[in-house]
Tab-separated table of N, CA, C and O in Angstrom:
chain	number	residue	atom	x	y	z
A	1	ALA	N	3.315	34.488	-40.322
A	1	ALA	CA	4.444	34.903	-39.512
A	1	ALA	C	4.014	36.008	-38.539
A	1	ALA	O	4.476	36.043	-37.403
A	2	ILE	N	3.145	36.887	-39.007
A	2	ILE	CA	2.674	37.967	-38.135
A	2	ILE	C	1.835	37.397	-36.995
A	2	ILE	O	1.980	37.793	-35.838
A	3	LEU	N	0.979	36.442	-37.310
A	3	LEU	CA	0.153	35.803	-36.288
A	3	LEU	C	1.029	35.096	-35.255
A	3	LEU	O	0.778	35.193	-34.044
A	4	ALA	N	2.049	34.407	-35.724
A	4	ALA	CA	2.968	33.726	-34.801
A	4	ALA	C	3.680	34.740	-33.915
A	4	ALA	O	3.869	34.502	-32.703
A	5	ALA	N	4.095	35.866	-34.465
A	5	ALA	CA	4.773	36.902	-33.681
A	5	ALA	C	3.847	37.490	-32.620
A	5	ALA	O	4.291	37.863	-31.537
A	6	ILE	N	2.572	37.545	-32.917
A	6	ILE	CA	1.604	38.072	-31.951
A	6	ILE	C	1.324	37.037	-30.855
A	6	ILE	O	1.238	37.371	-29.676
A	7	LEU	N	1.202	35.766	-31.229
A	7	LEU	CA	0.814	34.732	-30.275
A	7	LEU	C	1.968	34.194	-29.436
A	7	LEU	O	1.742	33.677	-28.345
A	8	PHE	N	3.200	34.291	-29.922
A	8	PHE	CA	4.332	33.726	-29.186
A	8	PHE	C	4.446	34.284	-27.765
A	8	PHE	O	4.594	33.506	-26.814
A	9	PRO	N	4.376	35.598	-27.543
A	9	PRO	CA	4.441	36.111	-26.161
A	9	PRO	C	3.275	35.632	-25.293
A	9	PRO	O	3.440	35.404	-24.097
A	10	VAL	N	2.128	35.452	-25.896
A	10	VAL	CA	0.960	34.969	-25.143
A	10	VAL	C	1.213	33.553	-24.650
A	10	VAL	O	0.961	33.228	-23.485
A	11	PHE	N	1.731	32.692	-25.516
A	11	PHE	CA	2.024	31.312	-25.122
A	11	PHE	C	3.152	31.261	-24.095
A	11	PHE	O	3.122	30.441	-23.165
A	12	ALA	N	4.141	32.127	-24.231
A	12	ALA	CA	5.247	32.169	-23.264
A	12	ALA	C	4.729	32.564	-21.885
A	12	ALA	O	5.138	31.989	-20.869
A	13	ARG	N	3.826	33.544	-21.833
A	13	ARG	CA	3.235	33.938	-20.551
A	13	ARG	C	2.414	32.805	-19.952
A	13	ARG	O	2.447	32.569	-18.746
A	14	ALA	N	1.672	32.105	-20.787
A	14	ALA	CA	0.855	30.992	-20.296
A	14	ALA	C	1.747	29.882	-19.726
A	14	ALA	O	1.426	29.306	-18.676
A	15	ARG	N	2.867	29.589	-20.402
A	15	ARG	CA	3.797	28.579	-19.898
A	15	ARG	C	4.381	28.999	-18.558
A	15	ARG	O	4.488	28.194	-17.630
A	16	GLU	N	4.781	30.254	-18.436
A	16	GLU	CA	5.364	30.741	-17.177
A	16	GLU	C	4.324	30.729	-16.065
A	16	GLU	O	4.634	30.400	-14.924
A	17	ASN	N	3.083	31.057	-16.365
A	17	ASN	CA	2.021	30.988	-15.353
A	17	ASN	C	1.800	29.557	-14.888
A	17	ASN	O	1.548	29.317	-13.706
A	18	ALA	N	1.890	28.606	-15.803
A	18	ALA	CA	1.750	27.194	-15.433
A	18	ALA	C	2.913	26.769	-14.541
A	18	ALA	O	2.724	26.038	-13.562
A	19	ARG	N	4.121	27.226	-14.863
A	19	ARG	CA	5.289	26.903	-14.023
A	19	ARG	C	5.136	27.517	-12.630
A	19	ARG	O	5.470	26.894	-11.633
A	20	ARG	N	4.658	28.736	-12.595
A	20	ARG	CA	4.464	29.420	-11.310
A	20	ARG	C	3.450	28.659	-10.463
A	20	ARG	O	3.634	28.464	-9.267
A	21	SER	N	2.388	28.218	-11.072
A	21	SER	CA	1.369	27.454	-10.366
A	21	SER	C	1.946	26.138	-9.833
A	21	SER	O	1.660	25.733	-8.703
A	22	SER	N	2.771	25.491	-10.639
A	22	SER	CA	3.407	24.245	-10.218
A	22	SER	C	4.351	24.486	-9.038
A	22	SER	O	4.398	23.698	-8.093
A	23	CYS	N	5.082	25.586	-9.077
A	23	CYS	CA	5.991	25.938	-7.987
A	23	CYS	C	5.205	26.199	-6.701
A	23	CYS	O	5.598	25.756	-5.625
A	24	GLN	N	4.098	26.902	-6.803
A	24	GLN	CA	3.258	27.157	-5.629
A	24	GLN	C	2.729	25.851	-5.056
A	24	GLN	O	2.670	25.672	-3.838
A	25	SER	N	2.362	24.925	-5.919
A	25	SER	CA	1.890	23.624	-5.469
A	25	SER	C	3.004	22.865	-4.740
A	25	SER	O	2.760	22.236	-3.703
A	26	ASN	N	4.231	22.948	-5.270
A	26	ASN	CA	5.370	22.299	-4.608
A	26	ASN	C	5.595	22.880	-3.214
A	26	ASN	O	5.836	22.139	-2.255
A	27	LEU	N	5.522	24.211	-3.092
A	27	LEU	CA	5.703	24.850	-1.795
A	27	LEU	C	4.613	24.421	-0.808
A	27	LEU	O	4.883	24.194	0.372
A	28	LYS	N	3.406	24.285	-1.305
A	28	LYS	CA	2.311	23.828	-0.446
A	28	LYS	C	2.571	22.402	0.031
A	28	LYS	O	2.369	22.087	1.209
A	29	GLN	N	3.043	21.542	-0.861
A	29	GLN	CA	3.330	20.154	-0.492
A	29	GLN	C	4.456	20.077	0.543
A	29	GLN	O	4.398	19.271	1.468
A	30	ILE	N	5.483	20.925	0.387
A	30	ILE	CA	6.564	20.956	1.376
A	30	ILE	C	6.014	21.408	2.726
A	30	ILE	O	6.345	20.833	3.768
A	31	GLY	N	5.154	22.413	2.724
A	31	GLY	CA	4.529	22.871	3.955
A	31	GLY	C	3.704	21.784	4.618
A	31	GLY	O	3.744	21.607	5.842
A	32	LEU	N	2.964	21.034	3.815
A	32	LEU	CA	2.177	19.924	4.363
A	32	LEU	C	3.079	18.816	4.900
A	32	LEU	O	2.761	18.173	5.904
A	33	GLY	N	4.224	18.607	4.230
A	33	GLY	CA	5.198	17.633	4.725
A	33	GLY	C	5.722	18.035	6.099
A	33	GLY	O	5.863	17.202	6.996
A	34	PHE	N	6.023	19.343	6.270
A	34	PHE	CA	6.444	19.835	7.580
A	34	PHE	C	5.363	19.582	8.615
A	34	PHE	O	5.638	19.140	9.735
A	35	LYS	N	4.130	19.874	8.249
A	35	LYS	CA	3.021	19.704	9.190
A	35	LYS	C	2.868	18.239	9.602
A	35	LYS	O	2.695	17.937	10.788
A	36	GLN	N	2.962	17.328	8.651
A	36	GLN	CA	2.851	15.905	8.972
A	36	GLN	C	4.014	15.445	9.847
A	36	GLN	O	3.824	14.682	10.801
A	37	TYR	N	5.230	15.905	9.516
A	37	TYR	CA	6.399	15.563	10.327
A	37	TYR	C	6.190	16.028	11.764
A	37	TYR	O	6.438	15.290	12.714
A	38	MET	N	5.731	17.267	11.920
A	38	MET	CA	5.552	17.831	13.250
A	38	MET	C	4.470	17.100	14.040
A	38	MET	O	4.574	16.957	15.261
A	39	GLN	N	3.451	16.608	13.360
A	39	GLN	CA	2.420	15.839	14.054
A	39	GLN	C	2.991	14.527	14.583
A	39	GLN	O	2.614	14.063	15.654
A	40	ASP	N	3.925	13.938	13.831
A	40	ASP	CA	4.530	12.673	14.255
A	40	ASP	C	5.594	12.849	15.331
A	40	ASP	O	5.899	11.905	16.054
A	41	TYR	N	6.198	14.033	15.424
A	41	TYR	CA	7.321	14.264	16.341
A	41	TYR	C	7.009	15.347	17.382
A	41	TYR	O	7.830	16.223	17.643
A	42	ASP	N	5.857	15.271	17.980
A	42	ASP	CA	5.477	16.138	19.107
A	42	ASP	C	5.660	17.624	18.815
A	42	ASP	O	6.236	18.366	19.614
A	43	GLU	N	5.175	18.076	17.660
A	43	GLU	CA	5.180	19.490	17.275
A	43	GLU	C	6.584	20.101	17.194
A	43	GLU	O	6.777	21.288	17.409
A	44	ARG	N	7.572	19.275	16.858
A	44	ARG	CA	8.939	19.765	16.694
A	44	ARG	C	9.300	19.788	15.216
A	44	ARG	O	8.940	18.884	14.466
A	45	TYR	N	10.037	20.832	14.833
A	45	TYR	CA	10.542	20.919	13.465
A	45	TYR	C	11.685	19.927	13.276
A	45	TYR	O	12.348	19.550	14.249
A	46	PRO	N	11.944	19.517	12.039
A	46	PRO	CA	13.092	18.626	11.801
A	46	PRO	C	14.390	19.318	12.212
A	46	PRO	O	14.592	20.497	11.929
A	47	GLN	N	15.249	18.594	12.893
A	47	GLN	CA	16.533	19.118	13.331
A	47	GLN	C	17.612	18.711	12.336
A	47	GLN	O	17.621	17.580	11.850
A	48	ILE	N	18.521	19.622	12.042
A	48	ILE	CA	19.648	19.298	11.171
A	48	ILE	C	20.677	18.572	12.015
A	48	ILE	O	21.115	19.072	13.048
A	49	ARG	N	21.029	17.382	11.595
A	49	ARG	CA	21.982	16.569	12.345
A	49	ARG	C	23.269	16.453	11.532
A	49	ARG	O	23.388	15.606	10.661
A	50	LEU	N	24.228	17.306	11.833
A	50	LEU	CA	25.510	17.280	11.136
A	50	LEU	C	26.593	16.812	12.093
A	50	LEU	O	26.496	16.984	13.300
A	51	GLY	N	27.636	16.208	11.535
A	51	GLY	CA	28.748	15.755	12.363
A	51	GLY	C	28.520	14.390	12.966
A	51	GLY	O	29.292	13.949	13.805
A	52	THR	N	27.464	13.730	12.564
A	52	THR	CA	27.203	12.376	13.050
A	52	THR	C	27.362	11.405	11.886
A	52	THR	O	27.596	11.806	10.749
A	53	ALA	N	27.262	10.132	12.179
A	53	ALA	CA	27.374	9.127	11.123
A	53	ALA	C	26.245	9.267	10.110
A	53	ALA	O	26.411	8.976	8.939
A	54	ASN	N	25.080	9.732	10.561
A	54	ASN	CA	23.919	9.905	9.686
A	54	ASN	C	23.597	11.386	9.549
A	54	ASN	O	22.665	11.886	10.170
A	55	ASP	N	24.393	12.107	8.744
A	55	ASP	CA	24.121	13.523	8.510
A	55	ASP	C	22.789	13.658	7.783
A	55	ASP	O	22.625	13.144	6.688
A	56	LEU	N	21.835	14.338	8.409
A	56	LEU	CA	20.524	14.525	7.811
A	56	LEU	C	20.126	15.988	7.874
A	56	LEU	O	20.198	16.610	8.929
A	57	GLY	N	19.693	16.518	6.752
A	57	GLY	CA	19.107	17.847	6.718
A	57	GLY	C	17.600	17.723	6.786
A	57	GLY	O	17.038	16.626	6.772
A	58	TRP	N	16.939	18.859	6.848
A	58	TRP	CA	15.483	18.821	6.957
A	58	TRP	C	14.843	18.202	5.727
A	58	TRP	O	13.814	17.532	5.829
A	59	ALA	N	15.438	18.391	4.554
A	59	ALA	CA	14.846	17.845	3.331
A	59	ALA	C	14.843	16.318	3.352
A	59	ALA	O	13.864	15.688	2.946
A	60	GLN	N	15.919	15.714	3.843
A	60	GLN	CA	15.969	14.250	3.926
A	60	GLN	C	14.993	13.727	4.975
A	60	GLN	O	14.413	12.659	4.814
A	61	GLN	N	14.798	14.482	6.042
A	61	GLN	CA	13.867	14.040	7.078
A	61	GLN	C	12.418	14.151	6.624
A	61	GLN	O	11.561	13.389	7.084
A	62	LEU	N	12.138	15.080	5.723
A	62	LEU	CA	10.772	15.222	5.208
A	62	LEU	C	10.467	14.251	4.073
A	62	LEU	O	9.310	14.073	3.711
A	63	GLN	N	11.496	13.636	3.501
A	63	GLN	CA	11.313	12.813	2.314
A	63	GLN	C	10.242	11.721	2.459
A	63	GLN	O	9.480	11.497	1.528
A	64	PRO	N	10.125	11.045	3.605
A	64	PRO	CA	9.051	10.041	3.715
A	64	PRO	C	7.638	10.622	3.576
A	64	PRO	O	6.693	9.904	3.252
A	65	TYR	N	7.497	11.930	3.792
A	65	TYR	CA	6.193	12.563	3.721
A	65	TYR	C	5.908	13.171	2.347
A	65	TYR	O	4.795	13.616	2.091
A	66	LEU	N	6.914	13.210	1.491
A	66	LEU	CA	6.779	13.789	0.155
A	66	LEU	C	6.931	12.699	-0.887
A	66	LEU	O	7.477	11.643	-0.621
A	67	LYS	N	6.483	12.951	-2.091
A	67	LYS	CA	6.479	11.905	-3.109
A	67	LYS	C	7.783	11.809	-3.903
A	67	LYS	O	8.124	10.753	-4.376
A	68	SER	N	8.510	12.915	-4.067
A	68	SER	CA	9.749	12.865	-4.851
A	68	SER	C	10.671	14.008	-4.463
A	68	SER	O	10.254	14.974	-3.835
A	69	VAL	N	11.938	13.914	-4.867
A	69	VAL	CA	12.889	14.992	-4.590
A	69	VAL	C	12.717	16.141	-5.572
A	69	VAL	O	13.207	17.245	-5.327
A	70	GLN	N	12.028	15.927	-6.672
A	70	GLN	CA	11.820	16.988	-7.652
A	70	GLN	C	10.931	18.099	-7.103
A	70	GLN	O	10.890	19.192	-7.655
A	71	ILE	N	10.255	17.832	-6.021
A	71	ILE	CA	9.376	18.834	-5.414
A	71	ILE	C	10.179	20.022	-4.891
A	71	ILE	O	9.670	21.111	-4.753
A	72	TYR	N	11.482	19.811	-4.628
A	72	TYR	CA	12.329	20.874	-4.099
A	72	TYR	C	12.819	21.840	-5.169
A	72	TYR	O	13.481	22.811	-4.853
A	73	GLN	N	12.559	21.568	-6.422
A	73	GLN	CA	13.037	22.431	-7.502
A	73	GLN	C	11.871	23.067	-8.245
A	73	GLN	O	10.979	22.378	-8.720
A	74	CYS	N	11.920	24.379	-8.355
A	74	CYS	CA	10.901	25.114	-9.088
A	74	CYS	C	11.038	24.812	-10.581
A	74	CYS	O	12.152	24.769	-11.098
A	75	PRO	N	9.950	24.591	-11.295
A	75	PRO	CA	10.027	24.291	-12.726
A	75	PRO	C	10.653	25.416	-13.552
A	75	PRO	O	11.185	25.171	-14.620
A	76	SER	N	10.647	26.647	-13.065
A	76	SER	CA	11.243	27.758	-13.794
A	76	SER	C	12.756	27.817	-13.632
A	76	SER	O	13.421	28.539	-14.357
A	77	GLU	N	13.294	27.069	-12.680
A	77	GLU	CA	14.740	27.081	-12.460
A	77	GLU	C	15.431	26.388	-13.629
A	77	GLU	O	14.990	25.337	-14.094
A	78	THR	N	16.519	26.970	-14.090
A	78	THR	CA	17.174	26.448	-15.294
A	78	THR	C	18.161	25.328	-14.996
A	78	THR	O	18.444	24.516	-15.858
A	79	THR	N	18.694	25.255	-13.779
A	79	THR	CA	19.636	24.190	-13.455
A	79	THR	C	18.867	22.965	-12.986
A	79	THR	O	17.830	23.076	-12.351
A	80	GLY	N	19.393	21.807	-13.284
A	80	GLY	CA	18.735	20.571	-12.899
A	80	GLY	C	19.267	20.042	-11.589
A	80	GLY	O	20.260	20.518	-11.043
A	81	ILE	N	18.606	19.020	-11.058
A	81	ILE	CA	19.067	18.346	-9.860
A	81	ILE	C	20.197	17.414	-10.269
A	81	ILE	O	20.056	16.608	-11.183
A	82	THR	N	21.331	17.518	-9.592
A	82	THR	CA	22.473	16.682	-9.925
A	82	THR	C	22.467	15.426	-9.074
A	82	THR	O	21.752	15.342	-8.072
A	83	ASP	N	23.289	14.455	-9.450
A	83	ASP	CA	23.384	13.224	-8.688
A	83	ASP	C	23.926	13.486	-7.286
A	83	ASP	O	23.555	12.815	-6.333
A	84	SER	N	24.815	14.480	-7.140
A	84	SER	CA	25.352	14.789	-5.806
A	84	SER	C	24.262	15.304	-4.880
A	84	SER	O	24.359	15.170	-3.676
A	85	ASP	N	23.216	15.928	-5.443
A	85	ASP	CA	22.103	16.402	-4.625
A	85	ASP	C	21.284	15.246	-4.076
A	85	ASP	O	20.602	15.374	-3.084
A	86	ASN	N	21.344	14.100	-4.745
A	86	ASN	CA	20.520	12.948	-4.368
A	86	ASN	C	21.302	11.880	-3.637
A	86	ASN	O	20.795	10.799	-3.413
A	87	ASP	N	22.557	12.135	-3.233
A	87	ASP	CA	23.370	11.125	-2.596
A	87	ASP	C	22.776	10.589	-1.311
A	87	ASP	O	22.900	9.409	-1.005
A	88	ASN	N	22.111	11.434	-0.548
A	88	ASN	CA	21.562	11.007	0.737
A	88	ASN	C	20.173	10.418	0.630
A	88	ASN	O	19.570	10.069	1.614
A	89	ASN	N	19.613	10.321	-0.557
A	89	ASN	CA	18.238	9.818	-0.706
A	89	ASN	C	18.223	8.394	-1.124
A	89	ASN	O	18.795	7.873	-1.924
């Protein structure tokens, strides 16, 4: 029990460091998605198109350049992605 009490904080820190690393990787992938989008659209950032039949935010416009919508959520975040968040995908 004493050994477990000593090692538990160490394992918790290691898990959080792994989550942090995963979050940094997600941010890098989003940045690369922006870069690829801009290369395809004459160095322009994605425009938010609201009030039209096809309301699109920047995240939906980057989706073809990214592998999944889970990339937008940090692994340390406690709330999950809801179905309403994925309606436009």
